[in-house]
Amino acid sequence: MPTLHYNESASPVVTKLPDGTTVHRTCSAGIGCHNLGCGLKVYVKDGKLVKVEGDEENPISKGRLCVRCLTAKEYYYHKDRLLYPMKRAREDRGKDKWERITWDEALDTIVSKYKETVENYGIGAVSVWCGTGREASQIHFQMANDVFGTVNAIHPNSGWSCIVPRMAAMLWTMGSSYIEADNSIGFPDRYEDPRWECPKYMLVWGRDPLRSNPDGLFGHSIVEMMKLGMKLIVCDPRVNWLATRADVHLQLRPGTDGALALGLLNVVIEEGLYDRDFVERWTYGFEALAERVKEYPVDKVSNITEVDAEDIRAAARCIAQRPSTLSMGLAVDQNPNTLQIGHALLSLFAITGNMDIPGGCFMGLPPIFAGMAENAPVAEEEGEPEGLAKFGNIGVEPLGHDRYPAMSAIVNTTHPDATLDVLETNVPYKIRFAYAFGHNSISCMVPQPKRWYEAMRKIDFVAFADLFMTPTIMGVADIVLPAATFFEKKGYVSNNNASQPGQMGAIIPILEPEGECRADLDIMLELHRRLYPNSKKPGWADSEDFINSQLSKMRDVDATYADLEQYVIAQYEIEYKKYEKGLLRSDGQPGFNTPTGRIELYSTVLERLGDDPLPYYIEPKYSAVSRPDLAEEYPLTVTTGARRFTSFHSENRQIETLREIHKWPTVQINPETAARYGITEGSWVYVESPLGKVKMSAHLTPIVKESVVSCDHGWWLPESDSENLFDVFDYNVNQLIPHEENGPLGFGTHYKSMPCKIYLA
């Protein structure tokens, strides 16, 4: 059982100041954020939010807070917040003809439309959509499986290019649900705990943690470890803040990550820098891997990636030192080479003996995530929908799993690209009902958003829950429900579904909901009650009961919402070297949770799924190497997705202070490149690929290579015409990205490696 620590000497959860202001300690669930758990102090007077500050007593964030939370008052009281349920006629989709209705009418309509759909067309016609970030994504699969009884849980981004490909590589080759850089997050004394050791090097690959703070890896933790002596190797086509402090910056050509990872392996193996004892005792297929990496000598890799050969050698020699650690990010997922990149990087840290040691790569426990295929729920309660997401019981399987059968081995959701195909063709059946929350697809995530927009409009009935009107809601919804902020509801936060050491925190309701806003969790529970009034499903009585049921699944950590509410946050430890202690396998034997019981450098799982069992490199499909016919007209490469402090994907565009900081959708262009095209700072330009074009404001900066431009993603203009969908199709860079050009087994796509040209608008 993981050790759980509460700070019993911390300040009270609520403190009253002499002027009557109350200060409430809580954990954030993101005002546009993917980092769950920053500590907040929320100042309230006369029932009104005054300001938000960082909580210095939070042992993880230590009083630090990003500008999004610091502007929370603007967010909370914004004039454009959705405050009441609304409806409009189906024929008025795209028009601002909303009519306020009661919650009863809204929920009764959703229930009625659902029952009508299932009765007339079967459960396959039902879908539930959710995006990423906020804690809404925690209940996506419960909403789909347990409320609406469907396997069509839709996360609309091409190739499932968000964490799932990384998790597949981790599970299939290492037997661990999530592997992350060890930043001592579970220890109350953090870096002073004698069990922890500061990494000698951290390899940061395709990630900017100072801006994104992803999945429990707080960016400031990296800075803290740098102060303790840790050095950096950064792999990124852009020069971010960490890259300027790195011993080696591997500024590669976008999309060539797989070749670079194999080049690093080549150096470590050819120079004998690997840990022979660990390789012999705990890995499978080393000889085969050694033969494979001979195909990727450093000079060849240098030519492919445009990274200096000596930098590749220097980086590999640094990484081979123990302990060293790895933080790989979304750029790994957003690449058709995604599984191969993950496999190669994880193999690199395995053969150097850096897995699951203090200061190395911490291996997460087996998954408890509801969306993982092995954890698909089964109908048991009388009165529940038949065959809760158990493929055979309802006569359908998640869309696209017939074409991409590997999906069924990792995640119990539809394949995103196949979902668009089904929406456009109605084969094998027509999707007629959609419930969506935490999701703004035509502004973010999906390639070719105009196709998705037209396809979603074909759905018979669409209901959304969100905090603001978005282009997607305006374009396709029939009913919209006003969602609550984390100031107005109960919830919890945890790192990587508690598979990693870290924190559990309470989201504590502090303010009365504005208007008639309700928490996504409360909406889910109410829909469940209306659909199954006789159900006695454990954990579904109310929001606190549900939270307790989720906490009870988390590695036998003995915590309840009441405990977390009392102390705000708890830290929990998970042991190192679990493979020696039988903590990774269900049979309790030493080793890894893989078919061979070892780290699989030669993956028997990938082999059974029909892929090459060893990592390999695929040149991006649209690059100048693959498509020289395109290179003359489209001589540059566009990469997207770089994070900004002011926004999370398509959120926060309404907030005045944040727009003052970053006002317009921006393309970063090297000054030498800009000069060739007559582009000056602040010019409006078109960025065009063979698939479409988008308008951006030019920012001239040497942080990008001369051959590369870097475009903001997720842009729309809330201040513009709502019936023109807030000009989303003028600014959404995903119009440059292809549909269904995935890598082997259906994962990843070309978000970061499309050919383009730029010219003045």
CSV table of C-alpha atoms in Angstrom, one decimal, residues 14-24 42-50 510-511:
chain,number,residue,atom,x,y,z
A,14,VAL,CA,-10.5,28.6,5.6
A,15,THR,CA,-9.0,31.6,7.3
A,16,LYS,CA,-10.9,34.8,8.1
A,17,LEU,CA,-9.1,38.1,7.8
A,18,PRO,CA,-9.9,41.2,9.9
A,19,ASP,CA,-11.8,42.9,7.1
A,20,GLY,CA,-14.2,40.0,6.7
A,21,THR,CA,-12.4,38.4,3.7
A,22,THR,CA,-12.1,34.7,3.9
A,23,VAL,CA,-9.1,32.9,2.4
A,24,HIS,CA,-9.9,29.4,1.1
A,42,VAL,CA,-9.0,32.0,-3.1
A,43,TYR,CA,-10.0,35.3,-1.5
A,44,VAL,CA,-13.8,35.8,-1.0
A,45,LYS,CA,-15.6,38.8,0.5
A,46,ASP,CA,-19.4,39.1,0.8
A,47,GLY,CA,-19.8,36.0,-1.3
A,48,LYS,CA,-17.8,37.5,-4.1
A,49,LEU,CA,-14.4,36.3,-5.6
A,50,VAL,CA,-11.8,39.0,-4.9
A,510,ILE,CA,-16.0,27.9,-2.4
A,511,LEU,CA,-18.5,30.0,-4.3
